[in-house]
Amino acid sequence: MFEPRDQIRAMSGYHSPQVDVPIRLNTNESPFAPPEEWLRQLEGIVSTIDWNRYPDRSATELRRTIAQRHGVRPEQVFVANGSNEVIQTILLAYGGAGRKVATFEPTYQMYAQIARVTGAQVVEGERQPDLTLDVAEIERVVKEHQPSVTFLCNPNNPTGLVEPEHNLRALLKIATGIVVVDEAYAEFSDWSAMELVSDDVPLAVTRTFSKTLSMAALRVGYVVAPEWIIKNLEIAALPYHLDAFKQAATIAALSFTDEMETRVATIKSERSRIQNSLRELNLEVWESGSNFILFRASGKPATEVWQSLLDQGVLVRDCSSWPRLAGCLRVTVGTSDENSAFLQAIRAAVS
Ligand SMILES: *Cc1c(COP(=O)(O)O)cnc(C)c1O
């Protein structure tokens, strides 16, 4: 009687340890604070809100602002508390008991985690040993399982690899349910699925303010999709799920996107510097279209390398116990100083 549902009992939850160390390169946030001017505007916003009233339930102005940014209609936009909540809402509407949700592993763990919480069955496609994804495998999974929801992550977390456009096009041709492309790192990638969104294609593209836009603490994400998908997400979402302050703060933030996106160039050049240095240490390093790098700590056990980095004050993500990622660590690109500290620490750790 005191037991949770079977799906919950079988799971252990999502763990990304938050350790108190000087240099945290484990959760792919932006290393830069948001613009000062935005912070000043927030103070004004607090006093304009009718705090005794519920917020605009359909976040009308916020959706209009986001729609404008992508050249779509407000009816094609749904906003939530982070893109994780967007994914949860999609799976509440389209996953659930008796349905299948497809992922291509290794990929972002929350797709499978949330899908299972809704009671859906997760079917896992496999990437190649080099962690790229074959069209033939996409076709096999969709034809065999007819999933209600299929996830692609572009660029893919935790590999960092850009998902080729032809993979998405092949998937859309045979899709039996909706296709979600998670673009949490879109600004670092060389293409986006956003242009393919239209009311007659079962495609939903998610974005977040947590990474490039330097606002992980604000918890905002959104999805652009056909109106008929958005309508169902609105049914699945809680009433007033977006508070009034967040709506106004996000609208204000959207006038600073250019400023924040110029930081992408800095991160990309730091990314190359880290990749080159890791390769000089003879480590296996994957290409990256994002703000993080996956590498394999050969020679020593990855967990030992991870611990040695931690002892030197640098926290990265230990992926080595995850299926298909034996020996792998993932490092987020930080500020130039943080990256130099990481490189110095990794040299010591692997030598
Ligand atoms: C970080 C991340 C998210 C979560 O973003 P939030 O908007 O902070 O919930 C979603 N998808 C991927 C692939 C991520 O890496």
CSV table of C-alpha atoms and ligand atoms in Angstrom, one decimal:
chain,number,residue,atom,x,y,z
A,1,MET,CA,0.0,0.0,0.0
A,2,PHE,CA,2.9,2.4,0.7
A,3,GLU,CA,4.6,1.3,-2.5
A,4,PRO,CA,4.8,3.7,-5.4
A,5,ARG,CA,3.7,2.7,-8.9
A,6,ASP,CA,5.8,0.0,-10.6
A,7,GLN,CA,7.4,2.5,-13.0
A,8,ILE,CA,8.6,4.6,-10.1
A,9,ARG,CA,9.9,1.8,-8.0
A,10,ALA,CA,12.0,0.5,-10.9
A,11,MET,CA,13.8,3.8,-11.3
A,12,SER,CA,16.5,5.7,-9.4
A,13,GLY,CA,15.9,9.3,-10.7
A,14,TYR,CA,18.2,11.7,-12.4
A,15,HIS,CA,21.5,12.4,-10.7
A,16,SER,CA,23.8,15.1,-11.5
A,17,PRO,CA,25.8,15.7,-8.3
A,18,GLN,CA,26.0,19.3,-7.3
A,19,VAL,CA,29.3,19.4,-5.5
A,20,ASP,CA,30.7,22.6,-4.0
A,21,VAL,CA,33.9,23.1,-5.9
A,22,PRO,CA,35.5,26.2,-7.4
A,23,ILE,CA,35.2,25.1,-11.1
A,24,ARG,CA,32.0,23.4,-12.1
A,25,LEU,CA,32.0,22.1,-15.7
A,26,ASN,CA,29.4,19.4,-15.3
A,27,THR,CA,26.0,20.7,-16.3
A,28,ASN,CA,26.5,22.6,-19.6
A,29,GLU,CA,25.3,26.0,-18.4
A,30,SER,CA,26.7,29.2,-19.8
A,31,PRO,CA,29.7,30.4,-17.9
A,32,PHE,CA,28.7,34.0,-18.4
A,33,ALA,CA,26.2,36.0,-16.3
A,34,PRO,CA,23.2,37.5,-18.2
A,35,PRO,CA,23.4,41.2,-19.3
A,36,GLU,CA,23.5,43.7,-16.5
A,37,GLU,CA,20.8,45.7,-18.2
A,38,TRP,CA,18.4,42.8,-18.0
A,39,LEU,CA,19.1,42.4,-14.2
A,40,ARG,CA,18.2,46.1,-13.8
A,41,GLN,CA,14.9,45.6,-15.7
A,42,LEU,CA,14.0,42.8,-13.4
A,43,GLU,CA,13.8,45.1,-10.4
A,44,GLY,CA,11.2,47.3,-12.3
A,45,ILE,CA,9.2,44.2,-13.3
A,46,VAL,CA,8.7,43.1,-9.7
A,47,SER,CA,6.7,46.2,-8.9
A,48,THR,CA,4.5,46.1,-12.1
A,49,ILE,CA,3.0,42.7,-11.3
A,50,ASP,CA,-0.5,42.2,-9.8
A,51,TRP,CA,0.7,39.8,-7.2
A,52,ASN,CA,-2.8,39.0,-5.9
A,53,ARG,CA,-4.0,37.8,-9.3
A,54,TYR,CA,-3.3,34.7,-11.2
A,55,PRO,CA,-1.0,35.2,-14.2
A,56,ASP,CA,-2.1,35.2,-17.8
A,57,ARG,CA,-2.8,31.5,-18.2
A,58,SER,CA,-2.0,31.3,-21.9
A,59,ALA,CA,1.1,33.6,-21.6
A,60,THR,CA,-0.2,35.5,-24.6
A,61,GLU,CA,2.5,38.2,-24.9
A,62,LEU,CA,5.4,35.8,-24.2
A,63,ARG,CA,4.2,33.4,-26.9
A,64,ARG,CA,3.8,36.3,-29.4
A,65,THR,CA,7.3,37.4,-28.7
A,66,ILE,CA,8.8,33.9,-29.2
A,67,ALA,CA,6.7,33.3,-32.3
A,68,GLN,CA,8.0,36.5,-33.8
A,69,ARG,CA,11.6,35.4,-33.2
A,70,HIS,CA,11.0,32.2,-35.2
A,71,GLY,CA,8.5,33.5,-37.8
A,72,VAL,CA,5.7,31.3,-36.6
A,73,ARG,CA,2.2,32.0,-35.1
A,74,PRO,CA,1.7,32.3,-31.3
A,75,GLU,CA,-0.6,29.3,-31.6
A,76,GLN,CA,2.4,27.2,-32.6
A,77,VAL,CA,4.3,28.0,-29.3
A,78,PHE,CA,4.1,26.4,-25.9
A,79,VAL,CA,6.2,27.6,-23.0
A,80,ALA,CA,7.1,25.8,-19.8
A,81,ASN,CA,9.4,25.9,-16.8
A,82,GLY,CA,12.5,24.7,-18.6
A,83,SER,CA,12.6,22.4,-21.6
A,84,ASN,CA,12.4,19.4,-19.3
A,85,GLU,CA,8.9,20.5,-18.4
A,86,VAL,CA,8.2,20.9,-22.1
A,87,ILE,CA,9.3,17.3,-22.7
A,88,GLN,CA,7.2,16.2,-19.7
A,89,THR,CA,4.1,17.9,-21.1
A,90,ILE,CA,4.7,16.3,-24.5
A,91,LEU,CA,5.0,12.9,-22.9
A,92,LEU,CA,1.9,13.5,-20.7
A,93,ALA,CA,0.0,14.3,-23.9
A,94,TYR,CA,1.5,11.7,-26.3
A,95,GLY,CA,3.2,9.1,-24.1
A,96,GLY,CA,1.5,7.2,-21.3
A,97,ALA,CA,0.5,3.6,-20.7
A,98,GLY,CA,0.2,1.3,-23.7
A,99,ARG,CA,2.3,3.6,-25.9
A,100,LYS,CA,5.9,3.5,-27.0
A,101,VAL,CA,8.5,6.2,-26.9
A,102,ALA,CA,11.7,5.8,-29.0
A,103,THR,CA,15.2,7.2,-28.2
A,104,PHE,CA,18.5,6.6,-29.9
A,105,GLU,CA,21.1,5.8,-27.3
A,106,PRO,CA,23.2,7.2,-25.9
A,107,THR,CA,21.2,10.4,-25.7
A,108,TYR,CA,19.7,12.8,-23.1
A,109,GLN,CA,18.5,10.6,-20.2
A,110,MET,CA,15.4,12.5,-19.4
A,111,TYR,CA,13.5,11.3,-22.5
A,112,ALA,CA,13.5,7.7,-21.2
A,113,GLN,CA,13.1,8.8,-17.6
A,114,ILE,CA,10.1,11.0,-18.1
A,115,ALA,CA,8.5,8.6,-20.6
A,116,ARG,CA,8.7,5.8,-18.0
A,117,VAL,CA,7.2,8.0,-15.3
A,118,THR,CA,4.2,8.5,-17.6
A,119,GLY,CA,3.9,4.7,-18.0
A,120,ALA,CA,5.0,4.5,-21.6
A,121,GLN,CA,7.3,1.8,-22.8
A,122,VAL,CA,10.7,3.1,-24.0
A,123,VAL,CA,12.3,1.5,-27.1
A,124,GLU,CA,15.9,2.1,-27.6
A,125,GLY,CA,17.6,2.4,-30.9
A,126,GLU,CA,21.4,2.0,-31.0
A,127,ARG,CA,24.0,4.4,-32.3
A,128,GLN,CA,27.2,3.1,-34.1
A,129,PRO,CA,30.3,2.5,-32.0
A,130,ASP,CA,31.5,6.0,-33.0
A,131,LEU,CA,28.2,7.3,-31.6
A,132,THR,CA,26.8,8.5,-34.9
A,133,LEU,CA,23.3,7.4,-35.9
A,134,ASP,CA,22.4,5.4,-39.1
A,135,VAL,CA,19.2,6.0,-41.1
A,136,ALA,CA,18.7,2.2,-41.3
A,137,GLU,CA,18.5,2.1,-37.5
A,138,ILE,CA,15.9,4.8,-37.4
A,139,GLU,CA,13.9,2.9,-40.0
A,140,ARG,CA,14.2,-0.3,-38.1
A,141,VAL,CA,13.0,1.2,-34.8
A,142,VAL,CA,10.1,3.1,-36.2
A,143,LYS,CA,8.9,0.1,-38.4
A,144,GLU,CA,9.2,-2.4,-35.7
A,145,HIS,CA,7.7,-0.4,-32.8
A,146,GLN,CA,5.5,2.4,-34.3
A,147,PRO,CA,6.3,4.8,-31.5
A,148,SER,CA,3.9,7.5,-30.5
A,149,VAL,CA,6.9,9.8,-29.8
A,150,THR,CA,10.4,9.7,-31.2
A,151,PHE,CA,13.2,11.8,-29.9
A,152,LEU,CA,16.2,13.2,-31.6
A,153,CYS,CA,18.6,15.6,-29.9
A,154,ASN,CA,20.5,18.1,-32.1
A,155,PRO,CA,23.3,18.5,-31.1
A,156,ASN,CA,23.1,15.3,-29.1
A,157,ASN,CA,23.8,15.3,-25.4
A,158,PRO,CA,26.1,13.7,-24.1
A,159,THR,CA,28.0,13.1,-27.3
A,160,GLY,CA,28.0,16.6,-28.6
A,161,LEU,CA,27.5,15.4,-32.2
A,162,VAL,CA,25.4,17.3,-34.6
A,163,GLU,CA,22.5,15.1,-35.9
A,164,PRO,CA,22.6,15.2,-39.7
A,165,GLU,CA,19.5,16.8,-41.3
A,166,HIS,CA,19.0,13.7,-43.5
A,167,ASN,CA,18.3,11.6,-40.4
A,168,LEU,CA,15.5,13.9,-39.4
A,169,ARG,CA,14.1,13.9,-43.0
A,170,ALA,CA,14.2,10.1,-43.2
A,171,LEU,CA,12.4,9.9,-39.8
A,172,LEU,CA,9.7,12.4,-40.8
A,173,LYS,CA,8.9,10.3,-43.9
A,174,ILE,CA,8.0,7.2,-41.9
A,175,ALA,CA,7.0,8.6,-38.5
A,176,THR,CA,4.0,7.0,-37.0
A,177,GLY,CA,3.7,9.5,-34.1
A,178,ILE,CA,5.2,12.9,-33.3
A,179,VAL,CA,8.9,13.6,-33.7
A,180,VAL,CA,10.6,15.8,-31.1
A,181,VAL,CA,13.9,17.5,-31.9
A,182,ASP,CA,15.5,18.8,-28.7
A,183,GLU,CA,17.6,21.9,-29.6
A,184,ALA,CA,18.9,22.8,-26.2
A,185,TYR,CA,22.2,23.7,-27.9
A,186,ALA,CA,20.9,25.0,-31.2
A,187,GLU,CA,23.0,28.2,-31.1
A,188,PHE,CA,26.2,26.1,-31.3
A,189,SER,CA,25.0,23.8,-34.1
A,190,ASP,CA,25.3,24.4,-37.9
A,191,TRP,CA,21.6,23.7,-38.7
A,192,SER,CA,18.2,23.8,-37.0
A,193,ALA,CA,15.0,21.9,-37.5
A,194,MET,CA,13.0,25.0,-36.8
A,195,GLU,CA,12.5,25.8,-40.5
A,196,LEU,CA,10.8,22.5,-41.0
A,197,VAL,CA,8.0,23.2,-38.5
A,198,SER,CA,4.6,23.5,-40.2
A,199,ASP,CA,1.0,22.5,-39.4
A,200,ASP,CA,1.1,19.5,-41.7
A,201,VAL,CA,4.4,18.0,-40.3
A,202,PRO,CA,4.3,16.1,-37.0
A,203,LEU,CA,7.4,17.8,-35.8
A,204,ALA,CA,8.0,19.6,-32.5
A,205,VAL,CA,11.3,21.6,-31.8
A,206,THR,CA,12.2,22.4,-28.3
A,207,ARG,CA,14.5,25.2,-27.0
A,208,THR,CA,15.7,26.4,-23.6
A,209,PHE,CA,17.0,29.5,-21.9
A,210,SER,CA,19.2,27.5,-19.7
A,211,LYS,CA,22.3,27.1,-21.9
A,212,THR,CA,23.4,29.8,-24.4
A,213,LEU,CA,21.0,32.3,-23.0
A,214,SER,CA,22.6,32.3,-19.5
A,215,MET,CA,19.4,31.8,-17.6
A,216,ALA,CA,19.4,28.3,-16.1
A,217,ALA,CA,18.1,29.8,-12.8
A,218,LEU,CA,15.0,31.2,-14.5
A,219,ARG,CA,13.7,27.8,-15.7
A,220,VAL,CA,12.2,28.6,-19.1
A,221,GLY,CA,12.0,26.5,-22.2
A,222,TYR,CA,9.6,26.3,-25.1
A,223,VAL,CA,8.5,24.2,-28.1
A,224,VAL,CA,7.5,25.3,-31.6
A,225,ALA,CA,5.1,22.8,-33.2
A,226,PRO,CA,1.9,22.5,-35.3
A,227,GLU,CA,-1.1,24.1,-33.6
A,228,TRP,CA,-2.8,20.7,-33.2
A,229,ILE,CA,0.1,19.5,-31.0
A,230,ILE,CA,0.2,22.7,-29.0
A,231,LYS,CA,-3.5,22.4,-28.2
A,232,ASN,CA,-2.9,19.0,-26.6
A,233,LEU,CA,0.0,20.3,-24.6
A,234,GLU,CA,-2.2,23.0,-23.2
A,235,ILE,CA,-4.7,20.3,-22.1
A,236,ALA,CA,-1.9,18.3,-20.3
A,237,ALA,CA,-0.3,21.4,-18.6
A,238,LEU,CA,-1.3,22.6,-15.2
A,239,PRO,CA,-3.3,25.8,-15.0
A,240,TYR,CA,-1.1,28.9,-14.5
A,241,HIS,CA,2.0,26.9,-14.7
A,242,LEU,CA,4.0,29.9,-15.8
A,243,ASP,CA,4.2,32.6,-13.1
A,244,ALA,CA,3.7,36.2,-13.9
A,245,PHE,CA,7.3,37.3,-13.0
A,246,LYS,CA,8.8,34.6,-15.3
A,247,GLN,CA,6.6,35.6,-18.2
A,248,ALA,CA,7.6,39.3,-17.9
A,249,ALA,CA,11.3,38.5,-17.2
A,250,THR,CA,11.4,36.2,-20.2
A,251,ILE,CA,9.9,38.8,-22.5
A,252,ALA,CA,12.6,41.3,-21.3
A,253,ALA,CA,15.3,38.7,-21.9
A,254,LEU,CA,14.2,38.2,-25.5
A,255,SER,CA,15.5,41.7,-26.4
A,256,PHE,CA,19.0,40.6,-25.3
A,257,THR,CA,19.3,37.4,-27.4
A,258,ASP,CA,21.7,39.0,-29.9
A,259,GLU,CA,24.0,40.1,-27.2
A,260,MET,CA,23.9,36.6,-25.6
A,261,GLU,CA,24.4,34.8,-28.9
A,262,THR,CA,27.6,36.8,-29.6
A,263,ARG,CA,29.1,34.9,-26.7
A,264,VAL,CA,28.7,31.7,-28.8
A,265,ALA,CA,31.8,32.6,-30.8
A,266,THR,CA,33.9,32.8,-27.7
A,267,ILE,CA,32.7,29.4,-26.5
A,268,LYS,CA,33.3,27.8,-29.9
A,269,SER,CA,36.9,29.0,-30.0
A,270,GLU,CA,37.5,27.8,-26.4
A,271,ARG,CA,35.9,24.5,-27.4
A,272,SER,CA,38.6,24.0,-30.1
A,273,ARG,CA,41.3,24.9,-27.7
A,274,ILE,CA,40.1,22.2,-25.2
A,275,GLN,CA,39.7,19.6,-28.0
A,276,ASN,CA,43.1,20.2,-29.4
A,277,SER,CA,44.7,20.0,-25.9
A,278,LEU,CA,42.9,16.8,-25.1
A,279,ARG,CA,44.0,15.2,-28.4
A,280,GLU,CA,47.6,16.2,-27.6
A,281,LEU,CA,47.2,14.1,-24.5
A,282,ASN,CA,46.3,11.2,-26.8
A,283,LEU,CA,42.7,11.0,-25.5
A,284,GLU,CA,39.8,10.0,-27.7
A,285,VAL,CA,37.8,13.2,-28.3
A,286,TRP,CA,34.4,13.5,-30.1
A,287,GLU,CA,33.6,16.3,-32.5
A,288,SER,CA,31.2,18.8,-30.8
A,289,GLY,CA,28.5,21.1,-32.1
A,290,SER,CA,27.6,22.2,-28.6
A,291,ASN,CA,29.2,23.8,-25.5
A,292,PHE,CA,30.6,20.6,-24.1
A,293,ILE,CA,33.0,17.9,-25.1
A,294,LEU,CA,32.9,14.1,-24.6
A,295,PHE,CA,36.2,12.3,-24.3
A,296,ARG,CA,37.5,9.0,-23.3
A,297,ALA,CA,40.1,8.8,-20.5
A,298,SER,CA,42.2,6.0,-21.8
A,299,GLY,CA,45.1,4.6,-19.7
A,300,LYS,CA,43.4,5.1,-16.3
A,301,PRO,CA,39.9,4.2,-15.1
A,302,ALA,CA,37.6,7.2,-15.9
A,303,THR,CA,36.3,7.4,-12.3
A,304,GLU,CA,39.9,7.8,-11.1
A,305,VAL,CA,40.5,10.6,-13.5
A,306,TRP,CA,37.2,12.2,-12.5
A,307,GLN,CA,38.2,12.0,-8.8
A,308,SER,CA,41.6,13.4,-9.5
A,309,LEU,CA,40.0,16.4,-11.3
A,310,LEU,CA,37.7,16.9,-8.4
A,311,ASP,CA,40.6,16.8,-5.9
A,312,GLN,CA,42.1,19.6,-8.0
A,313,GLY,CA,38.9,21.6,-7.7
A,314,VAL,CA,37.3,20.8,-11.1
A,315,LEU,CA,34.0,19.0,-11.5
A,316,VAL,CA,33.1,17.3,-14.8
A,317,ARG,CA,30.5,14.8,-15.6
A,318,ASP,CA,31.4,11.1,-15.2
A,319,CYS,CA,29.5,9.2,-17.9
A,320,SER,CA,31.6,6.1,-17.6
A,321,SER,CA,29.0,4.0,-15.9
A,322,TRP,CA,26.3,4.9,-18.5
A,323,PRO,CA,25.6,2.2,-21.0
A,324,ARG,CA,27.7,2.6,-24.2
A,325,LEU,CA,30.0,5.2,-22.7
A,326,ALA,CA,32.6,3.2,-20.9
A,327,GLY,CA,35.6,5.3,-20.0
A,328,CYS,CA,33.9,8.6,-21.0
A,329,LEU,CA,33.9,12.0,-19.3
A,330,ARG,CA,32.0,15.1,-20.4
A,331,VAL,CA,33.4,18.6,-19.8
A,332,THR,CA,31.4,21.8,-20.3
A,333,VAL,CA,33.2,24.7,-21.9
A,334,GLY,CA,33.7,27.4,-19.2
A,335,THR,CA,35.4,30.7,-19.1
A,336,SER,CA,38.9,30.9,-20.5
A,337,ASP,CA,40.4,30.7,-17.0
A,338,GLU,CA,38.2,27.8,-16.0
A,339,ASN,CA,39.2,25.9,-19.2
A,340,SER,CA,42.9,26.5,-18.5
A,341,ALA,CA,42.5,25.2,-15.0
A,342,PHE,CA,40.7,22.1,-16.3
A,343,LEU,CA,43.4,21.5,-18.9
A,344,GLN,CA,46.1,21.8,-16.3
A,345,ALA,CA,44.2,19.4,-14.0
A,346,ILE,CA,43.5,16.8,-16.7
A,347,ARG,CA,47.2,16.8,-17.7
A,348,ALA,CA,48.1,15.9,-14.1
A,349,ALA,CA,45.2,13.4,-13.8
A,350,VAL,CA,46.2,11.3,-16.8
A,351,SER,CA,50.0,11.5,-16.5
B,1,LIG,C1,20.1,20.9,-20.4
B,1,LIG,C2,19.2,20.1,-21.3
B,1,LIG,C3,17.8,20.2,-21.3
B,1,LIG,C4,17.1,20.9,-20.1
B,1,LIG,O1,16.9,22.1,-20.2
B,1,LIG,P1,16.0,23.0,-19.1
B,1,LIG,O2,15.4,23.9,-20.1
B,1,LIG,O3,17.0,23.6,-18.2
B,1,LIG,O4,15.0,22.1,-18.5
B,1,LIG,C5,17.0,19.6,-22.2
B,1,LIG,N1,17.6,18.9,-23.2
B,1,LIG,C6,18.9,18.7,-23.3
B,1,LIG,C7,19.5,17.9,-24.4
B,1,LIG,C8,19.8,19.3,-22.4
B,1,LIG,O5,21.1,19.1,-22.4
